[in-house]
XYZ file of C-alpha atoms in Angstrom:
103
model
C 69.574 86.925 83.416
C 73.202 85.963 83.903
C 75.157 83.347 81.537
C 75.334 80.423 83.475
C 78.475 78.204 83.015
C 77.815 74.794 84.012
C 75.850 73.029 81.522
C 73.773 69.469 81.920
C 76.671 66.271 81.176
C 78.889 67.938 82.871
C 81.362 66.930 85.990
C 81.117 68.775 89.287
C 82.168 69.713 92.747
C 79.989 70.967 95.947
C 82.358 73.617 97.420
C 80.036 75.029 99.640
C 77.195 74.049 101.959
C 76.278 70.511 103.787
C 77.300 68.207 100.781
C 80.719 70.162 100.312
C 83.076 67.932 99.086
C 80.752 65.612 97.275
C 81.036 65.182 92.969
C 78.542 64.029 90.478
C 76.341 64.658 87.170
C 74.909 67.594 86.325
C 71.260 66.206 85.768
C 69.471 69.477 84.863
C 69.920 73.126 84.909
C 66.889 75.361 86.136
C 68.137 78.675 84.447
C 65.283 80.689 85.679
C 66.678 80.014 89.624
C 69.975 79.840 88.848
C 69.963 76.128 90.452
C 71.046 72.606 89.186
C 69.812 68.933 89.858
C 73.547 67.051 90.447
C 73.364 63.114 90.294
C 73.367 61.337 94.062
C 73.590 64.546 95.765
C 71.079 66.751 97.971
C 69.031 63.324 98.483
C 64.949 64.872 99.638
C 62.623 62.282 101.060
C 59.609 62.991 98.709
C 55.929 61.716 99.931
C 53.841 60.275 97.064
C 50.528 59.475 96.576
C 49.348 56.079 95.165
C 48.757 56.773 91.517
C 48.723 54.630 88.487
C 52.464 54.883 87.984
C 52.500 53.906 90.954
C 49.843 52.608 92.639
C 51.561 51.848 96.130
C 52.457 55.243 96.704
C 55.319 55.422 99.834
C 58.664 57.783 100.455
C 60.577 58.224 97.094
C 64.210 59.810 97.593
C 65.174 61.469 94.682
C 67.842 64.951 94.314
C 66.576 68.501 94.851
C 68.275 71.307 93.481
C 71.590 73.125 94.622
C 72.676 76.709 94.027
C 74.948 76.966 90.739
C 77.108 78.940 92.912
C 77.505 76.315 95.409
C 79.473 74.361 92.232
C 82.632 74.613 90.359
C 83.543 72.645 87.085
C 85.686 69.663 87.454
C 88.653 69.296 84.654
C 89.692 66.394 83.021
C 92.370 65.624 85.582
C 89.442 66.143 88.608
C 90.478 69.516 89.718
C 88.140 72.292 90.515
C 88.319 74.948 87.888
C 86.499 78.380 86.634
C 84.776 78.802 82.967
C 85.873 81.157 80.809
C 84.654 81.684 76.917
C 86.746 81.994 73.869
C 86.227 82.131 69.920
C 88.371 79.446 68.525
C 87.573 80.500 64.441
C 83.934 81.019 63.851
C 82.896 78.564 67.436
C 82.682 79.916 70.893
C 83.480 77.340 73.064
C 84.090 76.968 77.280
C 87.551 76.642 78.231
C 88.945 75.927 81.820
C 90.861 78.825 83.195
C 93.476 76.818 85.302
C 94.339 74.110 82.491
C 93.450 76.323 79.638
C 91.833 73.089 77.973
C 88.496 73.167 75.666
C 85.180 71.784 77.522
């Protein structure tokens, strides 16, 4: 399994694929398919039955999950940036290769 370097919380881009372009929210991270849930984007019509949460049942909308690949880290000043790792004393912590700044 490879070290993935996006984490939940954090800021993000869509550089590839249909909602290239697009930023939000890392939601969740599904480590075992290398994929993330990103807040408002790669919107799925889901089908549900009527159930006691909800007993009316209907179309929710809610995100599906996008390659990690597919996104790159945003900085502090919005621009698209790759992860590196660094110990800083005893810590390891993510740092942004184009800015240098600590994540």
């Amino acid at each position: 399994m490879t070290k993935l370097k996006i984490k939940s919380g954090d800021t993000v881009r869509v550089i590839a694929g249909d909602h290239k372009g697009s930023e939000g929210k890392v939601l969740r991270v599904l480590t075992d398919k290398n994929k993330a849930i990103v807040e408002g984007i790669n919107m799925v019509k889901k089908h549900t039955k009527p159930s006691a949460q909800n007993p009316q049942g209907g179309i929710v909308e809610k995100e599906a999950s996008i390659q990690i690949s597919n996104l790159s880290l945003l900085t502090s000043k919005g621009e698209t940036t790759r992860v590196g790792f660094r110990m800083e004393g005893d810590k390891k912590v993510r740092f942004s290769k184009k800015s240098n700044e600590v994540i």
